[in-house]
Coordinates of C-alpha atoms in Angstrom, one line a residue:
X1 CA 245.0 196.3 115.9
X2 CA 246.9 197.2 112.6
X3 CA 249.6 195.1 111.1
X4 CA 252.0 197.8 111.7
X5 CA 251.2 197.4 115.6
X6 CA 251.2 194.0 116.3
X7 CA 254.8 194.2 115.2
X8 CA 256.1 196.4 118.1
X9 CA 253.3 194.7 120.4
X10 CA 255.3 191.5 119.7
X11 CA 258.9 193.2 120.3
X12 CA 257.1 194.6 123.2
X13 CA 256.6 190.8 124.5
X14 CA 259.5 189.2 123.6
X15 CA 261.7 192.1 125.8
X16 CA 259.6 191.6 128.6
X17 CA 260.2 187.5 128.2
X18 CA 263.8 188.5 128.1
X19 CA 264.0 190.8 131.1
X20 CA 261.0 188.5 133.4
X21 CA 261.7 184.9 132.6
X22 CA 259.0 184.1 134.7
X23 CA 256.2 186.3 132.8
X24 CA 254.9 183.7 130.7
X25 CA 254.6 181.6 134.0
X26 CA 252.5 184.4 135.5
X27 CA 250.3 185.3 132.7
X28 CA 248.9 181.6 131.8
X29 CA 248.5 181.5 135.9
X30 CA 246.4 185.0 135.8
X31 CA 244.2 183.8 132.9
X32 CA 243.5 180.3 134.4
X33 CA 242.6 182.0 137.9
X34 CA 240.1 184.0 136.3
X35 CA 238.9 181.1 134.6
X36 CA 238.2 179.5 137.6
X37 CA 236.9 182.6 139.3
X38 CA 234.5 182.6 136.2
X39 CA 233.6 179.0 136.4
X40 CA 232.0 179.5 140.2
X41 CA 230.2 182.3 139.4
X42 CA 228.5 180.8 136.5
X43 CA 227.8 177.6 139.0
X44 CA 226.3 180.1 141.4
X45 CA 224.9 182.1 139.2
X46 CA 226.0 184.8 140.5
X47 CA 229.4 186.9 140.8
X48 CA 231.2 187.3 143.9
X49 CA 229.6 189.4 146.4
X50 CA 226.8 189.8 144.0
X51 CA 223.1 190.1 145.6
X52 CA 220.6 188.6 143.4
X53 CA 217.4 186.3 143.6
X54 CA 218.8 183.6 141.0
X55 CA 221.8 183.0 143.3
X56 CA 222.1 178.9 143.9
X57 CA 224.8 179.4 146.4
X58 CA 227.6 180.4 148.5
X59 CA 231.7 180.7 148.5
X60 CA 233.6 179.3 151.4
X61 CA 236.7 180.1 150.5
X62 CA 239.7 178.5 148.4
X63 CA 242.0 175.6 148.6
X64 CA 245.3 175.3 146.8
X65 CA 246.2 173.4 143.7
X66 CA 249.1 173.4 141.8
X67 CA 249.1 172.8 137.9
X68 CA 252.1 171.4 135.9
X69 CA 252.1 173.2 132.6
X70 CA 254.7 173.5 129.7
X71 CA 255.6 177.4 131.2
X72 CA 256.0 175.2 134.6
X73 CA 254.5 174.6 138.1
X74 CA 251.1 177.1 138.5
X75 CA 250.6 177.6 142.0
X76 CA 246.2 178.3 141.6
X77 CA 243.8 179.2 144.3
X78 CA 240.8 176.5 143.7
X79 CA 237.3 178.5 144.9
X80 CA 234.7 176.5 146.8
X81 CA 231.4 176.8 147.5
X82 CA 229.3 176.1 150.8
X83 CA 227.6 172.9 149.8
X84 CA 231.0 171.2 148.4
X85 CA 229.3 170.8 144.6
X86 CA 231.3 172.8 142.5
X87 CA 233.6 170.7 140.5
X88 CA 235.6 172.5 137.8
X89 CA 236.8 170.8 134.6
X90 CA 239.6 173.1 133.9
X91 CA 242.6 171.2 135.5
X92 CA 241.2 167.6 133.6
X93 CA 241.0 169.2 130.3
X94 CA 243.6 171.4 130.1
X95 CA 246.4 168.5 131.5
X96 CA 245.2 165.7 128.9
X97 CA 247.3 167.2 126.1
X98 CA 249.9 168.1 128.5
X99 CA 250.4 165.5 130.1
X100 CA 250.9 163.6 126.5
X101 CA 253.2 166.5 125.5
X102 CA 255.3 165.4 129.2
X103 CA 255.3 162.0 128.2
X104 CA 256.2 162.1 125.0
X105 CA 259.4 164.6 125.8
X106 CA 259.9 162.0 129.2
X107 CA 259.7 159.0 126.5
X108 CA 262.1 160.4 124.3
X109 CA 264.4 160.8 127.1
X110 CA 264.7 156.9 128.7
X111 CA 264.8 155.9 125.2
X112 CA 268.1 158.0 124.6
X113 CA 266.9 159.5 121.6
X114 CA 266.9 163.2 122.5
X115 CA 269.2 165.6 125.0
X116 CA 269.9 166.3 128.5
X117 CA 267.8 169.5 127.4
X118 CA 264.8 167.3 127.3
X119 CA 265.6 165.9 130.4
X120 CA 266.1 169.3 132.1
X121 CA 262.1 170.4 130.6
X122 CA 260.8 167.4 131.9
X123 CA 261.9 167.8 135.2
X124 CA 261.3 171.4 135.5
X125 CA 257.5 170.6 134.5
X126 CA 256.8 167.8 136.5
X127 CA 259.1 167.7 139.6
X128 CA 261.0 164.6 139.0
X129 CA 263.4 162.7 136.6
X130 CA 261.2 159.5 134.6
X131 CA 261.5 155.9 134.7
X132 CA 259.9 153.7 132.4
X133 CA 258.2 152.5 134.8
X134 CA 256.5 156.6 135.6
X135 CA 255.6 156.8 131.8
X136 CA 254.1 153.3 132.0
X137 CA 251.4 154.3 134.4
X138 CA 251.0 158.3 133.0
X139 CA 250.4 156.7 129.6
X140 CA 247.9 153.9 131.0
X141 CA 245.7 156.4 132.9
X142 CA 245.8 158.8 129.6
X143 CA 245.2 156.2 127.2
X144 CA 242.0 154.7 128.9
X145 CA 240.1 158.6 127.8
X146 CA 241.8 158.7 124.9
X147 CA 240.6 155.0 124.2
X148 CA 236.9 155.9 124.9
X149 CA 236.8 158.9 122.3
X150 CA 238.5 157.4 119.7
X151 CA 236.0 153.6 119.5
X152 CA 232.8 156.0 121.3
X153 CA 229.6 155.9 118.8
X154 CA 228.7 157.5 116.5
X155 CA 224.7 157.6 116.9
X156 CA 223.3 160.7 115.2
X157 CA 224.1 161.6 111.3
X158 CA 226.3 163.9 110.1
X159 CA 225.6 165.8 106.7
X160 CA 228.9 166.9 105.9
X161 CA 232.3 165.2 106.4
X162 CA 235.9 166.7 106.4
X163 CA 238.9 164.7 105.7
X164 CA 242.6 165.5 105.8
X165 CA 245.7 163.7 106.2
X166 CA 249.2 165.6 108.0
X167 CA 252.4 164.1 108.1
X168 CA 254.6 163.4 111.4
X169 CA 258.6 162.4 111.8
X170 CA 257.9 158.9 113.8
X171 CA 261.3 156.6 115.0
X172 CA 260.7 152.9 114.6
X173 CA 262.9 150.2 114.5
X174 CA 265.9 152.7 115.1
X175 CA 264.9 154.6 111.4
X176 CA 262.9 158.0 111.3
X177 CA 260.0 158.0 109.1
X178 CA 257.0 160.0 108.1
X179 CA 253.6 158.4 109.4
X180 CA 250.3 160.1 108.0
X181 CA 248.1 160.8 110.8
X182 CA 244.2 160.8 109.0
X183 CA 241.3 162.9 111.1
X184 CA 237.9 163.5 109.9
X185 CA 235.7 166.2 111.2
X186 CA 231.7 166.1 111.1
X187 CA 229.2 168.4 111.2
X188 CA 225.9 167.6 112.9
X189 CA 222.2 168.4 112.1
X190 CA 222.5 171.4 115.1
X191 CA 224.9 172.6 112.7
X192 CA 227.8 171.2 115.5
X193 CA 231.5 170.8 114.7
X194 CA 233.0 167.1 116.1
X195 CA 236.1 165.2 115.5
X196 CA 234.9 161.9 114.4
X197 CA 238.6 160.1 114.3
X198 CA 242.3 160.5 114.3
X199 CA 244.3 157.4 113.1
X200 CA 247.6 156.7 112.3
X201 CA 248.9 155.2 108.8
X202 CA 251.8 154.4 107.4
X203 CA 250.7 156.3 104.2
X204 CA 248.1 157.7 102.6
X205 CA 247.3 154.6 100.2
X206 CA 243.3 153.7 99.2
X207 CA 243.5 151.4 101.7
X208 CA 244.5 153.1 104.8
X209 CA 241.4 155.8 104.4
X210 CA 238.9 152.7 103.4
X211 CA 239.9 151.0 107.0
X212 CA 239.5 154.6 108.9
X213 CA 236.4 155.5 106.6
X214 CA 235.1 151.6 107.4
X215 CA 235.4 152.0 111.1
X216 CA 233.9 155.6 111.6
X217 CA 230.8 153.3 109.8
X218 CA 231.4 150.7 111.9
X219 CA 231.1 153.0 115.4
X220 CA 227.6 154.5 113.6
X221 CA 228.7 156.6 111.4
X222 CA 225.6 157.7 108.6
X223 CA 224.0 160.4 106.7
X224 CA 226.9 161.5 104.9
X225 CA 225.7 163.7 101.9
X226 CA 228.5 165.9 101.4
X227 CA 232.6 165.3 101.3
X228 CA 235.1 167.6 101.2
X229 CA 238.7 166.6 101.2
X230 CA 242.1 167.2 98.8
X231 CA 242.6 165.6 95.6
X232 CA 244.1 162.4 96.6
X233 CA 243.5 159.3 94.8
X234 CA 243.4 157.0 97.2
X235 CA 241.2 159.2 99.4
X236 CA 239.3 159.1 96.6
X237 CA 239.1 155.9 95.7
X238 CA 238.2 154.8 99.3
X239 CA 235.3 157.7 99.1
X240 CA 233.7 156.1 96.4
X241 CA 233.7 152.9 98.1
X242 CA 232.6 153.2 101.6
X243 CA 230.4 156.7 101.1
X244 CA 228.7 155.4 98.4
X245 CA 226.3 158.1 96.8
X246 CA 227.9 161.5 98.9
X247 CA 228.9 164.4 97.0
X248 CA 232.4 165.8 96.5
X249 CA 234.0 168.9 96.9
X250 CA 238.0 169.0 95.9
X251 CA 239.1 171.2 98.1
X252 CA 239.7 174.6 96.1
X253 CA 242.5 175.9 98.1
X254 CA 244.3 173.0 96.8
X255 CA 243.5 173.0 93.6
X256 CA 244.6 176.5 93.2
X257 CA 247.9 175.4 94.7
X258 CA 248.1 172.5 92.1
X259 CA 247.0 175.1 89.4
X260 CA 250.7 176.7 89.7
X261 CA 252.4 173.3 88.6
X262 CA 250.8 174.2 85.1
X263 CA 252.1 177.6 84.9
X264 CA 255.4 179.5 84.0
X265 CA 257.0 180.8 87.6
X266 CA 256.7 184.4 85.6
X267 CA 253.1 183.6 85.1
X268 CA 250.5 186.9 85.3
X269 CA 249.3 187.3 88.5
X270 CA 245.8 188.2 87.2
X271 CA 245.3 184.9 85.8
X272 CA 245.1 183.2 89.1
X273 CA 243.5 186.1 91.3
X274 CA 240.5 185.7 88.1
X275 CA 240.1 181.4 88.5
X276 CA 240.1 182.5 92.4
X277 CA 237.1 184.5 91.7
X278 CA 235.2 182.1 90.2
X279 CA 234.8 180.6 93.9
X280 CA 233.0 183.9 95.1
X281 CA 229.9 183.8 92.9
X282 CA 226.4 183.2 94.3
X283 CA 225.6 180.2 92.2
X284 CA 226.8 177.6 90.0
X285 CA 225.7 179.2 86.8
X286 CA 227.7 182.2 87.2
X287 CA 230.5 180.5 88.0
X288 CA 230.4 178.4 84.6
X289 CA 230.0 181.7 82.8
X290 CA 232.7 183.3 84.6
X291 CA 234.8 180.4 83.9
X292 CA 233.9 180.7 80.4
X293 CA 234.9 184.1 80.3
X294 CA 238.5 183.3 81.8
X295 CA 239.4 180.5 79.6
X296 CA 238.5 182.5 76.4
X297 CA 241.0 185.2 78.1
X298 CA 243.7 183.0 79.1
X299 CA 244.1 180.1 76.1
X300 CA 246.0 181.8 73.8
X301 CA 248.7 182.4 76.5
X302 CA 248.3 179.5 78.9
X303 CA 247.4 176.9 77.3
X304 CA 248.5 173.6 79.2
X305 CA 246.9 176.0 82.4
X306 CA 243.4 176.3 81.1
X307 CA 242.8 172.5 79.2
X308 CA 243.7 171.3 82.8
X309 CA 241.3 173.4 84.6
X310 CA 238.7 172.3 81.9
X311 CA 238.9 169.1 83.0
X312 CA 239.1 169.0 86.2
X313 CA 237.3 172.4 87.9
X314 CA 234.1 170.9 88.0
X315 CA 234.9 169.1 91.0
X316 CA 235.9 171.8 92.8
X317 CA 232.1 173.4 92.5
X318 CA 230.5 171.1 94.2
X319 CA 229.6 173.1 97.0
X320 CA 227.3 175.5 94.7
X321 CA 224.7 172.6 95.7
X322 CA 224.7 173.2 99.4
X323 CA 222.6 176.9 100.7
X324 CA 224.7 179.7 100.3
X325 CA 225.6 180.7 103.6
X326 CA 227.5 177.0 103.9
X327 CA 229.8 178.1 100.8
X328 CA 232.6 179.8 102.5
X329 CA 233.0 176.6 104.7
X330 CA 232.6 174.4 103.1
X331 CA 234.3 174.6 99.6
X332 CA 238.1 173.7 101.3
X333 CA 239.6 171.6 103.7
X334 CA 240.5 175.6 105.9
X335 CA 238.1 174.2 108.9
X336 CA 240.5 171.3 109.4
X337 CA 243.9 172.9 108.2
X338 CA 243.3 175.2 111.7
X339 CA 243.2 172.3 113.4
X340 CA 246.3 170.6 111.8
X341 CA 248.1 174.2 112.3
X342 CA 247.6 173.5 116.3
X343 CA 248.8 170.2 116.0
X344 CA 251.6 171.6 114.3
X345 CA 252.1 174.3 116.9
X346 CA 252.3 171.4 119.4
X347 CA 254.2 168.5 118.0
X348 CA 257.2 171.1 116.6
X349 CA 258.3 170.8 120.2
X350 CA 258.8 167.1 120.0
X351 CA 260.6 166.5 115.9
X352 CA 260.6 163.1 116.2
X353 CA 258.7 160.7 118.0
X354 CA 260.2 158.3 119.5
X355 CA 257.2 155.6 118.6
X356 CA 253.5 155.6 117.0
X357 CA 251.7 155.3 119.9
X358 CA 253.1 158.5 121.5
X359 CA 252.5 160.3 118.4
X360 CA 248.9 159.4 118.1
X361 CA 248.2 160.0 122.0
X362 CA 249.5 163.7 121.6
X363 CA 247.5 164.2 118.6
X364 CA 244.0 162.7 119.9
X365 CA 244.6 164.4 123.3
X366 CA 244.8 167.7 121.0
X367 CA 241.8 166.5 119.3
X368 CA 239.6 165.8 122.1
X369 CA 240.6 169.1 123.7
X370 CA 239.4 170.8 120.4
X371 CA 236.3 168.6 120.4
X372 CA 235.4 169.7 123.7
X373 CA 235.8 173.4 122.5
X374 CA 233.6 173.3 119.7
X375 CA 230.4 171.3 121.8
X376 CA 230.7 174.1 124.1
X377 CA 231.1 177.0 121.6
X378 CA 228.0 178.3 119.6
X379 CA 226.7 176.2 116.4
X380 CA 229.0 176.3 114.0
X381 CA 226.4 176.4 111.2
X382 CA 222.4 176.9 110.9
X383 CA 221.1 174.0 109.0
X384 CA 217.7 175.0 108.6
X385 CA 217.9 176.0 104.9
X386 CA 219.1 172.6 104.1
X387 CA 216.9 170.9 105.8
X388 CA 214.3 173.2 104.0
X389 CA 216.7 171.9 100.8
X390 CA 216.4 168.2 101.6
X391 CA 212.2 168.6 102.2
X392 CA 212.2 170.4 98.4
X393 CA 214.0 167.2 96.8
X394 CA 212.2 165.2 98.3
X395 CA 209.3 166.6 96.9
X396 CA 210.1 166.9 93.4
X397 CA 211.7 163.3 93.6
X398 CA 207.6 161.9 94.9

């Protein structure tokens, strides 16, 4: 679909929202039926009336269940099977980030911090108005999964390592502040994506990342060869110290972004689209001649630009080490900048939180949702030319 026709598709949506309040409501239900419709075949292995010799079972029937979402109440149709073993996952997984998005709005709410309009949403979604007492045990039984993610081990290595930081409006002690919230994403031998941690911080100092870095090592985590993360000194710092001996990659995006504090705002666009460039060639050695190239061009005219760049562009090439097909992933933070975009999406609804602890349950319940995605989804990256890499240096190093 072209640009030009997502635009009327869009008008096309929000009418029908306008004219069939309850469409939203009846298109989430439609696509989580089929989801379960889809989940019983595949335990089957077979569709429904489908005739085939790899069939490992029967339907009998459905039994209701209803489903409180953020579009309300879903009234689904559960399907069951003849020997009572099918067991879907759907309801647990999809409710652990809802039900901290509930309690953080029902929070909000007893603490008198928001609007009867909050009041109104939670009740609509769950059924009931909340006591302390209600959020008490909701949070309790959410806490105890989120609890066993965030401390579970760490056993097998991971190669490469992505770390960002994203800022949240957090209430404490009657004053609203911003709190960092720090994740790190790995990426296994099978070429796997995983969410190692999410942690809250008062800032991003050196010491805030060495006590998160320090306690993925302490749950197991090993093998680090490769970092990519922002330019951020006491990220930096706290990299040097823990992951003593791992490469890094400054995030490119970034830099680019911090390229425009040393330019005029009528700068040449050409200038920038030619240092952008430089991240598209196949190896390091064209890169340095390219870059050559562009600072014999652009001296003369932008001078405090280009003696900056000098300095400081080599760490954003670090990624000209890894196999090629690993460059466009892994020369910027972009994996992990999706994910903060989701959280984003998610925690607009909420502004303010009205504590720490409700902040960092939505965001790790986002986080092990996400986490559960990526094991299931196909490997994120083949890691057999590395390996092939790491056997070569090895090698030459004997």
């Amino acid at each position: 679909m072209t640009r030009s026709e997502v635009k009327p598709a869009i008008a096309a949506v929000k009418e029908l929202m306008c004219q069939e309040p309850d469409a939203l409501r009846e298109i989430v239900r439609s696509v989580m039926q089929a989801m379960l419709e889809a989940e019983m075949d595949g335990a089957l292995g077979a569709g429904k009336g489908e005739r085939t010799e790899g069939r490992l079972g029967y339907r009998s029937g459905y039994y209701p269940r209803t489903l409180v979402t953020r579009v309300g109440k879903l009234e689904l149709r559960v399907p069951q099977d003849r020997a009572g073993r099918f067991s879907t996952e759907l309801f647990e997984r999809y409710q652990r980030s809802e039900q901290a998005l509930v309690a953080t709005l029902a929070e909000m709410y007893v603490q008198g911090v928001s609007t009867r309009k909050v009041k109104a949403i939670t009740e609509e979604l769950c059924g009931h108005a909340f006591s302390a007492s209600t959020i008490s045990a909701i949070n309790k039984k959410l806490d105890a999964s989120l609890a066993a993610f965030a401390h579970r081990r760490l056993d097998e290595p991971f190669p490469y390592l992505i770390l960002d930081a994203r800022y949240e409006k957090v209430r404490e002690a009657g004053v609203v502040m911003s709190q960092a919230v720090l994740i790190a994403i790995g990426i296994d031998w099978d070429g796997r994506r995983q969410i190692l941690g999410v942690v809250m911080a008062n800032r991003e100092s050196s010491s805030s990342w060495k006590d998160f870095l320090l306690r993925l090592r302490t749950r197991g985590l090993h093998g680090v060869e490769f970092v990519v993360a922002d330019d951020h000194a006491g990220l930096r710092a706290a990299i040097r110290e823990v992951l003593t001996g791992a490469a890094y990659q400054r995030c490119y995006v970034h830099f680019l972004r911090n390229a425009l504090d040393h330019l005029p705002r009528k700068a040449d666009d050409d200038c920038l689209q030619e240092l952008r460039w430089l991240y598209d060639r196949r190896n390091l050695a064209e890169a340095r001649a390219d870059l050559a190239q562009w600072l014999a061009r652009w001296q003369g005219k932008y001078p405090r630009l280009t003696d900056w760049a000098e300095e400081t562009i080599e760490e954003t090439f670090s990624f000209y080490r890894l196999p090629r097909q690993h460059h466009k992933h892994l020369k910027s933070t972009n994996m992990l900048e999706r994910l903060n975009e989701e959280i984003r999406r998610r925690t607009y609804v909420v502004r303010i939180f009205p504590n720490a602890p409700s902040c960092l349950r939505l965001v790790r319940a986002l986080a092990v949702e996400t986490h559960e995605n990526w094991l299931e989804a196909n490997r994120y990256l083949n890691m057999g030319d590395l390996r092939e890499q790491k056997k070569l240096e090895l090698r030459q190093a004997a």
